[in-house]
Amino acid sequence: VQLVESGGGLVQPGGSLRLSCVASGYTFNTYSWFRQAPGQEREGVAAIGRSGIITYPDSVKGRFTISRDNARNTLYLQMNSLKPEDTTMYYCAASRLSVGGLRGANYNYWGQGTQVTVS
């Protein structure tokens, strides 16, 4: 099982980025995106369950959109109106649970991360 993220980079404030995560080896029920800066707690920024239930924290609601392409086993995170405080590493995660939400402990599989810098 492998999760591979891509799409990070440097963008100006107010700009957009689209992250992708390809899952290989298994089709999971729930996917999510987390972010974590050095020395800070991991924060869930979006989750999508098997039935399509989507969860966002208030910090990104209205700016980030999570989606999945089950045929391609690919997860996406469209990030708009980016702010400098969005700068950090972003990780995709996967779970066999039907609904994982934004709790990191619900996810067993993690990607290696992709850096997003807003400056």
PDB file of N, CA and C in Angstrom, residues 18-118:
ATOM      1  N   ARG A  18      -3.453  22.789  -6.360  1.00  0.00           N
ATOM      2  CA  ARG A  18      -4.227  21.552  -6.321  1.00  0.00           C
ATOM      3  C   ARG A  18      -3.295  20.407  -5.978  1.00  0.00           C
ATOM      4  N   LEU A  19      -3.542  19.795  -4.842  1.00  0.00           N
ATOM      5  CA  LEU A  19      -2.762  18.646  -4.426  1.00  0.00           C
ATOM      6  C   LEU A  19      -3.428  17.365  -4.921  1.00  0.00           C
ATOM      7  N   SER A  20      -2.613  16.387  -5.238  1.00  0.00           N
ATOM      8  CA  SER A  20      -3.110  15.072  -5.638  1.00  0.00           C
ATOM      9  C   SER A  20      -2.455  14.004  -4.786  1.00  0.00           C
ATOM     10  N   CYS A  21      -3.157  12.902  -4.613  1.00  0.00           N
ATOM     11  CA  CYS A  21      -2.626  11.766  -3.863  1.00  0.00           C
ATOM     12  C   CYS A  21      -3.109  10.496  -4.545  1.00  0.00           C
ATOM     13  N   VAL A  22      -2.167   9.718  -5.035  1.00  0.00           N
ATOM     14  CA  VAL A  22      -2.507   8.458  -5.696  1.00  0.00           C
ATOM     15  C   VAL A  22      -2.292   7.317  -4.719  1.00  0.00           C
ATOM     16  N   ALA A  23      -3.319   6.514  -4.537  1.00  0.00           N
ATOM     17  CA  ALA A  23      -3.242   5.366  -3.657  1.00  0.00           C
ATOM     18  C   ALA A  23      -3.063   4.108  -4.498  1.00  0.00           C
ATOM     19  N   SER A  24      -2.093   3.302  -4.133  1.00  0.00           N
ATOM     20  CA  SER A  24      -1.872   2.050  -4.859  1.00  0.00           C
ATOM     21  C   SER A  24      -1.888   0.890  -3.884  1.00  0.00           C
ATOM     22  N   GLY A  25      -2.363  -0.236  -4.359  1.00  0.00           N
ATOM     23  CA  GLY A  25      -2.338  -1.431  -3.543  1.00  0.00           C
ATOM     24  C   GLY A  25      -3.637  -1.746  -2.822  1.00  0.00           C
ATOM     25  N   TYR A  26      -4.509  -0.765  -2.747  1.00  0.00           N
ATOM     26  CA  TYR A  26      -5.774  -0.995  -2.035  1.00  0.00           C
ATOM     27  C   TYR A  26      -6.703   0.180  -2.309  1.00  0.00           C
ATOM     28  N   THR A  27      -8.000  -0.086  -2.335  1.00  0.00           N
ATOM     29  CA  THR A  27      -8.989   0.983  -2.454  1.00  0.00           C
ATOM     30  C   THR A  27      -9.601   1.223  -1.091  1.00  0.00           C
ATOM     31  N   PHE A  28      -9.329   2.380  -0.518  1.00  0.00           N
ATOM     32  CA  PHE A  28      -9.770   2.684   0.827  1.00  0.00           C
ATOM     33  C   PHE A  28     -11.167   3.288   0.848  1.00  0.00           C
ATOM     34  N   ASN A  29     -11.776   3.261   2.023  1.00  0.00           N
ATOM     35  CA  ASN A  29     -13.100   3.849   2.180  1.00  0.00           C
ATOM     36  C   ASN A  29     -13.035   5.354   2.424  1.00  0.00           C
ATOM     37  N   THR A  30     -12.097   5.752   3.250  1.00  0.00           N
ATOM     38  CA  THR A  30     -12.028   7.148   3.664  1.00  0.00           C
ATOM     39  C   THR A  30     -10.643   7.710   3.388  1.00  0.00           C
ATOM     40  N   TYR A  31     -10.625   8.932   2.862  1.00  0.00           N
ATOM     41  CA  TYR A  31      -9.374   9.634   2.624  1.00  0.00           C
ATOM     42  C   TYR A  31      -9.434  11.006   3.286  1.00  0.00           C
ATOM     43  N   SER A  32      -8.257  11.511   3.563  1.00  0.00           N
ATOM     44  CA  SER A  32      -8.232  12.836   4.176  1.00  0.00           C
ATOM     45  C   SER A  32      -6.920  13.526   3.852  1.00  0.00           C
ATOM     46  N   TRP A  33      -6.890  14.808   4.128  1.00  0.00           N
ATOM     47  CA  TRP A  33      -5.681  15.610   4.049  1.00  0.00           C
ATOM     48  C   TRP A  33      -5.404  16.202   5.437  1.00  0.00           C
ATOM     49  N   PHE A  34      -4.157  16.093   5.842  1.00  0.00           N
ATOM     50  CA  PHE A  34      -3.708  16.695   7.088  1.00  0.00           C
ATOM     51  C   PHE A  34      -2.536  17.619   6.775  1.00  0.00           C
ATOM     52  N   ARG A  35      -2.254  18.487   7.704  1.00  0.00           N
ATOM     53  CA  ARG A  35      -1.064  19.315   7.578  1.00  0.00           C
ATOM     54  C   ARG A  35      -0.410  19.429   8.951  1.00  0.00           C
ATOM     55  N   GLN A  36       0.886  19.603   8.928  1.00  0.00           N
ATOM     56  CA  GLN A  36       1.629  19.698  10.180  1.00  0.00           C
ATOM     57  C   GLN A  36       2.903  20.481   9.961  1.00  0.00           C
ATOM     58  N   ALA A  37       3.048  21.537  10.731  1.00  0.00           N
ATOM     59  CA  ALA A  37       4.270  22.320  10.723  1.00  0.00           C
ATOM     60  C   ALA A  37       5.187  21.805  11.821  1.00  0.00           C
ATOM     61  N   PRO A  38       6.495  21.996  11.684  1.00  0.00           N
ATOM     62  CA  PRO A  38       7.431  21.538  12.716  1.00  0.00           C
ATOM     63  C   PRO A  38       7.071  22.103  14.083  1.00  0.00           C
ATOM     64  N   GLY A  39       6.997  21.225  15.070  1.00  0.00           N
ATOM     65  CA  GLY A  39       6.708  21.658  16.423  1.00  0.00           C
ATOM     66  C   GLY A  39       5.252  21.931  16.714  1.00  0.00           C
ATOM     67  N   GLN A  40       4.390  21.714  15.710  1.00  0.00           N
ATOM     68  CA  GLN A  40       2.972  21.972  15.920  1.00  0.00           C
ATOM     69  C   GLN A  40       2.177  20.692  15.788  1.00  0.00           C
ATOM     70  N   GLU A  41       0.960  20.720  16.292  1.00  0.00           N
ATOM     71  CA  GLU A  41       0.094  19.549  16.207  1.00  0.00           C
ATOM     72  C   GLU A  41      -0.401  19.354  14.776  1.00  0.00           C
ATOM     73  N   ARG A  42      -0.620  18.099  14.450  1.00  0.00           N
ATOM     74  CA  ARG A  42      -1.187  17.772  13.153  1.00  0.00           C
ATOM     75  C   ARG A  42      -2.637  18.259  13.089  1.00  0.00           C
ATOM     76  N   GLU A  43      -3.005  18.825  11.961  1.00  0.00           N
ATOM     77  CA  GLU A  43      -4.361  19.351  11.779  1.00  0.00           C
ATOM     78  C   GLU A  43      -5.001  18.721  10.556  1.00  0.00           C
ATOM     79  N   GLY A  44      -6.162  18.170  10.729  1.00  0.00           N
ATOM     80  CA  GLY A  44      -6.921  17.676   9.598  1.00  0.00           C
ATOM     81  C   GLY A  44      -7.568  18.833   8.870  1.00  0.00           C
ATOM     82  N   VAL A  45      -7.419  18.873   7.553  1.00  0.00           N
ATOM     83  CA  VAL A  45      -7.988  19.984   6.793  1.00  0.00           C
ATOM     84  C   VAL A  45      -9.128  19.566   5.887  1.00  0.00           C
ATOM     85  N   ALA A  46      -9.282  18.277   5.639  1.00  0.00           N
ATOM     86  CA  ALA A  46     -10.401  17.818   4.822  1.00  0.00           C
ATOM     87  C   ALA A  46     -10.467  16.310   4.871  1.00  0.00           C
ATOM     88  N   ALA A  47     -11.673  15.779   4.867  1.00  0.00           N
ATOM     89  CA  ALA A  47     -11.858  14.338   4.855  1.00  0.00           C
ATOM     90  C   ALA A  47     -13.072  14.009   4.011  1.00  0.00           C
ATOM     91  N   ILE A  48     -12.990  12.866   3.323  1.00  0.00           N
ATOM     92  CA  ILE A  48     -14.121  12.419   2.511  1.00  0.00           C
ATOM     93  C   ILE A  48     -14.319  10.936   2.746  1.00  0.00           C
ATOM     94  N   GLY A  49     -15.528  10.582   3.148  1.00  0.00           N
ATOM     95  CA  GLY A  49     -15.838   9.206   3.437  1.00  0.00           C
ATOM     96  C   GLY A  49     -16.315   8.462   2.205  1.00  0.00           C
ATOM     97  N   ARG A  50     -16.572   7.185   2.411  1.00  0.00           N
ATOM     98  CA  ARG A  50     -16.964   6.328   1.296  1.00  0.00           C
ATOM     99  C   ARG A  50     -18.260   6.796   0.659  1.00  0.00           C
ATOM    100  N   SER A  51     -19.182   7.278   1.480  1.00  0.00           N
ATOM    101  CA  SER A  51     -20.486   7.711   0.962  1.00  0.00           C
ATOM    102  C   SER A  51     -20.452   9.145   0.448  1.00  0.00           C
ATOM    103  N   GLY A  52     -19.303   9.768   0.538  1.00  0.00           N
ATOM    104  CA  GLY A  52     -19.183  11.141   0.059  1.00  0.00           C
ATOM    105  C   GLY A  52     -19.316  12.191   1.126  1.00  0.00           C
ATOM    106  N   ILE A  53     -19.474  11.754   2.376  1.00  0.00           N
ATOM    107  CA  ILE A  53     -19.552  12.727   3.469  1.00  0.00           C
ATOM    108  C   ILE A  53     -18.219  13.455   3.575  1.00  0.00           C
ATOM    109  N   ILE A  54     -18.286  14.786   3.584  1.00  0.00           N
ATOM    110  CA  ILE A  54     -17.087  15.617   3.589  1.00  0.00           C
ATOM    111  C   ILE A  54     -17.047  16.467   4.854  1.00  0.00           C
ATOM    112  N   THR A  55     -15.854  16.590   5.401  1.00  0.00           N
ATOM    113  CA  THR A  55     -15.668  17.371   6.628  1.00  0.00           C
ATOM    114  C   THR A  55     -14.500  18.330   6.454  1.00  0.00           C
ATOM    115  N   TYR A  56     -14.698  19.574   6.892  1.00  0.00           N
ATOM    116  CA  TYR A  56     -13.637  20.581   6.899  1.00  0.00           C
ATOM    117  C   TYR A  56     -13.615  21.278   8.258  1.00  0.00           C
ATOM    118  N   PRO A  57     -12.455  21.705   8.710  1.00  0.00           N
ATOM    119  CA  PRO A  57     -12.425  22.567   9.896  1.00  0.00           C
ATOM    120  C   PRO A  57     -12.753  24.007   9.472  1.00  0.00           C
ATOM    121  N   ASP A  58     -13.082  24.833  10.414  1.00  0.00           N
ATOM    122  CA  ASP A  58     -13.442  26.216  10.094  1.00  0.00           C
ATOM    123  C   ASP A  58     -12.288  26.978   9.433  1.00  0.00           C
ATOM    124  N   SER A  59     -11.067  26.565   9.741  1.00  0.00           N
ATOM    125  CA  SER A  59      -9.901  27.301   9.231  1.00  0.00           C
ATOM    126  C   SER A  59      -9.777  27.264   7.711  1.00  0.00           C
ATOM    127  N   VAL A  60     -10.382  26.254   7.063  1.00  0.00           N
ATOM    128  CA  VAL A  60     -10.251  26.143   5.611  1.00  0.00           C
ATOM    129  C   VAL A  60     -11.594  26.110   4.897  1.00  0.00           C
ATOM    130  N   LYS A  61     -12.676  26.080   5.652  1.00  0.00           N
ATOM    131  CA  LYS A  61     -14.006  25.968   5.049  1.00  0.00           C
ATOM    132  C   LYS A  61     -14.248  27.139   4.093  1.00  0.00           C
ATOM    133  N   GLY A  62     -14.716  26.810   2.899  1.00  0.00           N
ATOM    134  CA  GLY A  62     -14.953  27.828   1.889  1.00  0.00           C
ATOM    135  C   GLY A  62     -13.756  28.106   1.008  1.00  0.00           C
ATOM    136  N   ARG A  63     -12.591  27.626   1.402  1.00  0.00           N
ATOM    137  CA  ARG A  63     -11.372  27.830   0.609  1.00  0.00           C
ATOM    138  C   ARG A  63     -10.832  26.527   0.029  1.00  0.00           C
ATOM    139  N   PHE A  64     -10.945  25.435   0.766  1.00  0.00           N
ATOM    140  CA  PHE A  64     -10.417  24.143   0.332  1.00  0.00           C
ATOM    141  C   PHE A  64     -11.573  23.239  -0.091  1.00  0.00           C
ATOM    142  N   THR A  65     -11.304  22.423  -1.105  1.00  0.00           N
ATOM    143  CA  THR A  65     -12.289  21.453  -1.570  1.00  0.00           C
ATOM    144  C   THR A  65     -11.615  20.105  -1.778  1.00  0.00           C
ATOM    145  N   ILE A  66     -12.133  19.098  -1.118  1.00  0.00           N
ATOM    146  CA  ILE A  66     -11.611  17.742  -1.269  1.00  0.00           C
ATOM    147  C   ILE A  66     -12.493  16.974  -2.243  1.00  0.00           C
ATOM    148  N   SER A  67     -11.874  16.139  -3.048  1.00  0.00           N
ATOM    149  CA  SER A  67     -12.624  15.290  -3.967  1.00  0.00           C
ATOM    150  C   SER A  67     -11.835  14.013  -4.197  1.00  0.00           C
ATOM    151  N   ARG A  68     -12.499  13.023  -4.753  1.00  0.00           N
ATOM    152  CA  ARG A  68     -11.851  11.747  -5.011  1.00  0.00           C
ATOM    153  C   ARG A  68     -12.324  11.192  -6.337  1.00  0.00           C
ATOM    154  N   ASP A  69     -11.427  10.517  -7.003  1.00  0.00           N
ATOM    155  CA  ASP A  69     -11.733   9.804  -8.238  1.00  0.00           C
ATOM    156  C   ASP A  69     -11.494   8.331  -7.943  1.00  0.00           C
ATOM    157  N   ASN A  70     -12.557   7.614  -7.655  1.00  0.00           N
ATOM    158  CA  ASN A  70     -12.418   6.217  -7.253  1.00  0.00           C
ATOM    159  C   ASN A  70     -11.851   5.354  -8.374  1.00  0.00           C
ATOM    160  N   ALA A  71     -12.161   5.670  -9.598  1.00  0.00           N
ATOM    161  CA  ALA A  71     -11.667   4.885 -10.727  1.00  0.00           C
ATOM    162  C   ALA A  71     -10.145   4.982 -10.830  1.00  0.00           C
ATOM    163  N   ARG A  72      -9.607   6.124 -10.439  1.00  0.00           N
ATOM    164  CA  ARG A  72      -8.148   6.328 -10.507  1.00  0.00           C
ATOM    165  C   ARG A  72      -7.481   6.194  -9.143  1.00  0.00           C
ATOM    166  N   ASN A  73      -8.276   5.881  -8.108  1.00  0.00           N
ATOM    167  CA  ASN A  73      -7.722   5.796  -6.746  1.00  0.00           C
ATOM    168  C   ASN A  73      -6.933   7.051  -6.402  1.00  0.00           C
ATOM    169  N   THR A  74      -7.494   8.174  -6.753  1.00  0.00           N
ATOM    170  CA  THR A  74      -6.799   9.443  -6.566  1.00  0.00           C
ATOM    171  C   THR A  74      -7.640  10.395  -5.733  1.00  0.00           C
ATOM    172  N   LEU A  75      -6.968  11.048  -4.818  1.00  0.00           N
ATOM    173  CA  LEU A  75      -7.573  12.043  -3.942  1.00  0.00           C
ATOM    174  C   LEU A  75      -7.028  13.412  -4.328  1.00  0.00           C
ATOM    175  N   TYR A  76      -7.879  14.418  -4.249  1.00  0.00           N
ATOM    176  CA  TYR A  76      -7.468  15.776  -4.594  1.00  0.00           C
ATOM    177  C   TYR A  76      -7.786  16.751  -3.462  1.00  0.00           C
ATOM    178  N   LEU A  77      -7.034  17.830  -3.419  1.00  0.00           N
ATOM    179  CA  LEU A  77      -7.351  18.931  -2.531  1.00  0.00           C
ATOM    180  C   LEU A  77      -7.132  20.227  -3.304  1.00  0.00           C
ATOM    181  N   GLN A  78      -8.225  20.870  -3.665  1.00  0.00           N
ATOM    182  CA  GLN A  78      -8.148  22.170  -4.326  1.00  0.00           C
ATOM    183  C   GLN A  78      -8.094  23.236  -3.246  1.00  0.00           C
ATOM    184  N   MET A  79      -7.037  24.024  -3.263  1.00  0.00           N
ATOM    185  CA  MET A  79      -6.842  25.053  -2.243  1.00  0.00           C
ATOM    186  C   MET A  79      -6.865  26.424  -2.915  1.00  0.00           C
ATOM    187  N   ASN A  80      -7.833  27.223  -2.555  1.00  0.00           N
ATOM    188  CA  ASN A  80      -7.974  28.573  -3.098  1.00  0.00           C
ATOM    189  C   ASN A  80      -7.789  29.610  -1.998  1.00  0.00           C
ATOM    190  N   SER A  81      -7.589  30.843  -2.404  1.00  0.00           N
ATOM    191  CA  SER A  81      -7.426  31.957  -1.451  1.00  0.00           C
ATOM    192  C   SER A  81      -6.402  31.613  -0.377  1.00  0.00           C
ATOM    193  N   LEU A  82      -5.278  31.106  -0.808  1.00  0.00           N
ATOM    194  CA  LEU A  82      -4.270  30.654   0.142  1.00  0.00           C
ATOM    195  C   LEU A  82      -3.684  31.813   0.935  1.00  0.00           C
ATOM    196  N   LYS A  83      -3.361  31.514   2.176  1.00  0.00           N
ATOM    197  CA  LYS A  83      -2.820  32.495   3.110  1.00  0.00           C
ATOM    198  C   LYS A  83      -1.441  32.044   3.576  1.00  0.00           C
ATOM    199  N   PRO A  84      -0.612  32.972   4.025  1.00  0.00           N
ATOM    200  CA  PRO A  84       0.711  32.561   4.527  1.00  0.00           C
ATOM    201  C   PRO A  84       0.623  31.525   5.637  1.00  0.00           C
ATOM    202  N   GLU A  85      -0.414  31.582   6.432  1.00  0.00           N
ATOM    203  CA  GLU A  85      -0.554  30.606   7.524  1.00  0.00           C
ATOM    204  C   GLU A  85      -0.916  29.210   7.038  1.00  0.00           C
ATOM    205  N   ASP A  86      -1.193  29.055   5.748  1.00  0.00           N
ATOM    206  CA  ASP A  86      -1.408  27.725   5.176  1.00  0.00           C
ATOM    207  C   ASP A  86      -0.090  27.029   4.839  1.00  0.00           C
ATOM    208  N   THR A  87       1.003  27.734   5.003  1.00  0.00           N
ATOM    209  CA  THR A  87       2.317  27.184   4.696  1.00  0.00           C
ATOM    210  C   THR A  87       2.674  26.064   5.651  1.00  0.00           C
ATOM    211  N   THR A  88       2.921  24.877   5.103  1.00  0.00           N
ATOM    212  CA  THR A  88       3.374  23.742   5.880  1.00  0.00           C
ATOM    213  C   THR A  88       3.418  22.516   4.979  1.00  0.00           C
ATOM    214  N   MET A  89       3.749  21.367   5.551  1.00  0.00           N
ATOM    215  CA  MET A  89       3.672  20.099   4.821  1.00  0.00           C
ATOM    216  C   MET A  89       2.240  19.564   4.871  1.00  0.00           C
ATOM    217  N   TYR A  90       1.799  19.045   3.741  1.00  0.00           N
ATOM    218  CA  TYR A  90       0.470  18.468   3.628  1.00  0.00           C
ATOM    219  C   TYR A  90       0.609  16.975   3.346  1.00  0.00           C
ATOM    220  N   TYR A  91      -0.198  16.191   4.043  1.00  0.00           N
ATOM    221  CA  TYR A  91      -0.141  14.735   3.935  1.00  0.00           C
ATOM    222  C   TYR A  91      -1.524  14.195   3.590  1.00  0.00           C
ATOM    223  N   CYS A  92      -1.561  13.211   2.713  1.00  0.00           N
ATOM    224  CA  CYS A  92      -2.824  12.500   2.543  1.00  0.00           C
ATOM    225  C   CYS A  92      -2.781  11.248   3.416  1.00  0.00           C
ATOM    226  N   ALA A  93      -3.950  10.810   3.805  1.00  0.00           N
ATOM    227  CA  ALA A  93      -4.082   9.650   4.674  1.00  0.00           C
ATOM    228  C   ALA A  93      -5.287   8.844   4.237  1.00  0.00           C
ATOM    229  N   ALA A  94      -5.248   7.552   4.546  1.00  0.00           N
ATOM    230  CA  ALA A  94      -6.311   6.657   4.118  1.00  0.00           C
ATOM    231  C   ALA A  94      -6.697   5.718   5.247  1.00  0.00           C
ATOM    232  N   SER A  95      -7.955   5.328   5.220  1.00  0.00           N
ATOM    233  CA  SER A  95      -8.483   4.458   6.269  1.00  0.00           C
ATOM    234  C   SER A  95      -9.501   3.491   5.676  1.00  0.00           C
ATOM    235  N   ARG A  96      -9.621   2.345   6.306  1.00  0.00           N
ATOM    236  CA  ARG A  96     -10.651   1.396   5.917  1.00  0.00           C
ATOM    237  C   ARG A  96     -11.994   1.709   6.575  1.00  0.00           C
ATOM    238  N   LEU A  97     -12.018   2.663   7.503  1.00  0.00           N
ATOM    239  CA  LEU A  97     -13.265   3.067   8.118  1.00  0.00           C
ATOM    240  C   LEU A  97     -14.174   3.740   7.089  1.00  0.00           C
ATOM    241  N   SER A  98     -15.469   3.626   7.285  1.00  0.00           N
ATOM    242  CA  SER A  98     -16.413   4.266   6.370  1.00  0.00           C
ATOM    243  C   SER A  98     -16.373   5.778   6.506  1.00  0.00           C
ATOM    244  N   VAL A  99     -16.173   6.228   7.735  1.00  0.00           N
ATOM    245  CA  VAL A  99     -16.055   7.670   8.004  1.00  0.00           C
ATOM    246  C   VAL A  99     -14.904   7.875   8.985  1.00  0.00           C
ATOM    247  N   GLY A 100     -13.872   8.556   8.561  1.00  0.00           N
ATOM    248  CA  GLY A 100     -12.713   8.767   9.421  1.00  0.00           C
ATOM    249  C   GLY A 100     -12.654  10.136  10.047  1.00  0.00           C
ATOM    250  N   GLY A 101     -13.303  11.097   9.423  1.00  0.00           N
ATOM    251  CA  GLY A 101     -13.290  12.454   9.950  1.00  0.00           C
ATOM    252  C   GLY A 101     -11.902  13.047   9.937  1.00  0.00           C
ATOM    253  N   LEU A 102     -11.665  13.959  10.863  1.00  0.00           N
ATOM    254  CA  LEU A 102     -10.402  14.689  10.918  1.00  0.00           C
ATOM    255  C   LEU A 102      -9.522  14.238  12.073  1.00  0.00           C
ATOM    256  N   ARG A 103      -9.759  13.054  12.564  1.00  0.00           N
ATOM    257  CA  ARG A 103      -8.963  12.505  13.665  1.00  0.00           C
ATOM    258  C   ARG A 103      -7.852  11.646  13.092  1.00  0.00           C
ATOM    259  N   GLY A 104      -6.646  12.041  13.322  1.00  0.00           N
ATOM    260  CA  GLY A 104      -5.505  11.354  12.740  1.00  0.00           C
ATOM    261  C   GLY A 104      -5.400   9.905  13.135  1.00  0.00           C
ATOM    262  N   ALA A 105      -5.825   9.584  14.339  1.00  0.00           N
ATOM    263  CA  ALA A 105      -5.728   8.213  14.831  1.00  0.00           C
ATOM    264  C   ALA A 105      -6.615   7.251  14.049  1.00  0.00           C
ATOM    265  N   ASN A 106      -7.551   7.762  13.277  1.00  0.00           N
ATOM    266  CA  ASN A 106      -8.441   6.908  12.484  1.00  0.00           C
ATOM    267  C   ASN A 106      -7.802   6.439  11.185  1.00  0.00           C
ATOM    268  N   TYR A 107      -6.619   6.948  10.885  1.00  0.00           N
ATOM    269  CA  TYR A 107      -5.965   6.666   9.612  1.00  0.00           C
ATOM    270  C   TYR A 107      -4.705   5.842   9.826  1.00  0.00           C
ATOM    271  N   ASN A 108      -4.587   4.774   9.038  1.00  0.00           N
ATOM    272  CA  ASN A 108      -3.469   3.853   9.186  1.00  0.00           C
ATOM    273  C   ASN A 108      -2.382   4.049   8.137  1.00  0.00           C
ATOM    274  N   TYR A 109      -2.728   4.712   7.052  1.00  0.00           N
ATOM    275  CA  TYR A 109      -1.794   4.841   5.941  1.00  0.00           C
ATOM    276  C   TYR A 109      -1.585   6.309   5.614  1.00  0.00           C
ATOM    277  N   TRP A 110      -0.328   6.655   5.433  1.00  0.00           N
ATOM    278  CA  TRP A 110       0.035   8.052   5.226  1.00  0.00           C
ATOM    279  C   TRP A 110       1.014   8.189   4.066  1.00  0.00           C
ATOM    280  N   GLY A 111       0.891   9.297   3.354  1.00  0.00           N
ATOM    281  CA  GLY A 111       1.865   9.609   2.323  1.00  0.00           C
ATOM    282  C   GLY A 111       3.089  10.286   2.924  1.00  0.00           C
ATOM    283  N   GLN A 112       4.036  10.625   2.069  1.00  0.00           N
ATOM    284  CA  GLN A 112       5.289  11.199   2.532  1.00  0.00           C
ATOM    285  C   GLN A 112       5.205  12.718   2.675  1.00  0.00           C
ATOM    286  N   GLY A 113       4.162  13.310   2.149  1.00  0.00           N
ATOM    287  CA  GLY A 113       3.935  14.739   2.302  1.00  0.00           C
ATOM    288  C   GLY A 113       4.405  15.553   1.110  1.00  0.00           C
ATOM    289  N   THR A 114       3.782  16.708   0.947  1.00  0.00           N
ATOM    290  CA  THR A 114       4.182  17.655  -0.084  1.00  0.00           C
ATOM    291  C   THR A 114       4.143  19.051   0.536  1.00  0.00           C
ATOM    292  N   GLN A 115       5.162  19.836   0.250  1.00  0.00           N
ATOM    293  CA  GLN A 115       5.309  21.144   0.874  1.00  0.00           C
ATOM    294  C   GLN A 115       4.495  22.198   0.139  1.00  0.00           C
ATOM    295  N   VAL A 116       3.752  22.965   0.906  1.00  0.00           N
ATOM    296  CA  VAL A 116       3.027  24.120   0.376  1.00  0.00           C
ATOM    297  C   VAL A 116       3.578  25.366   1.053  1.00  0.00           C
ATOM    298  N   THR A 117       4.000  26.318   0.241  1.00  0.00           N
ATOM    299  CA  THR A 117       4.535  27.576   0.762  1.00  0.00           C
ATOM    300  C   THR A 117       3.769  28.728   0.142  1.00  0.00           C
ATOM    301  N   VAL A 118       3.199  29.553   0.996  1.00  0.00           N
ATOM    302  CA  VAL A 118       2.441  30.718   0.545  1.00  0.00           C
ATOM    303  C   VAL A 118       3.209  31.965   0.972  1.00  0.00           C
TER     304      VAL A 118
END
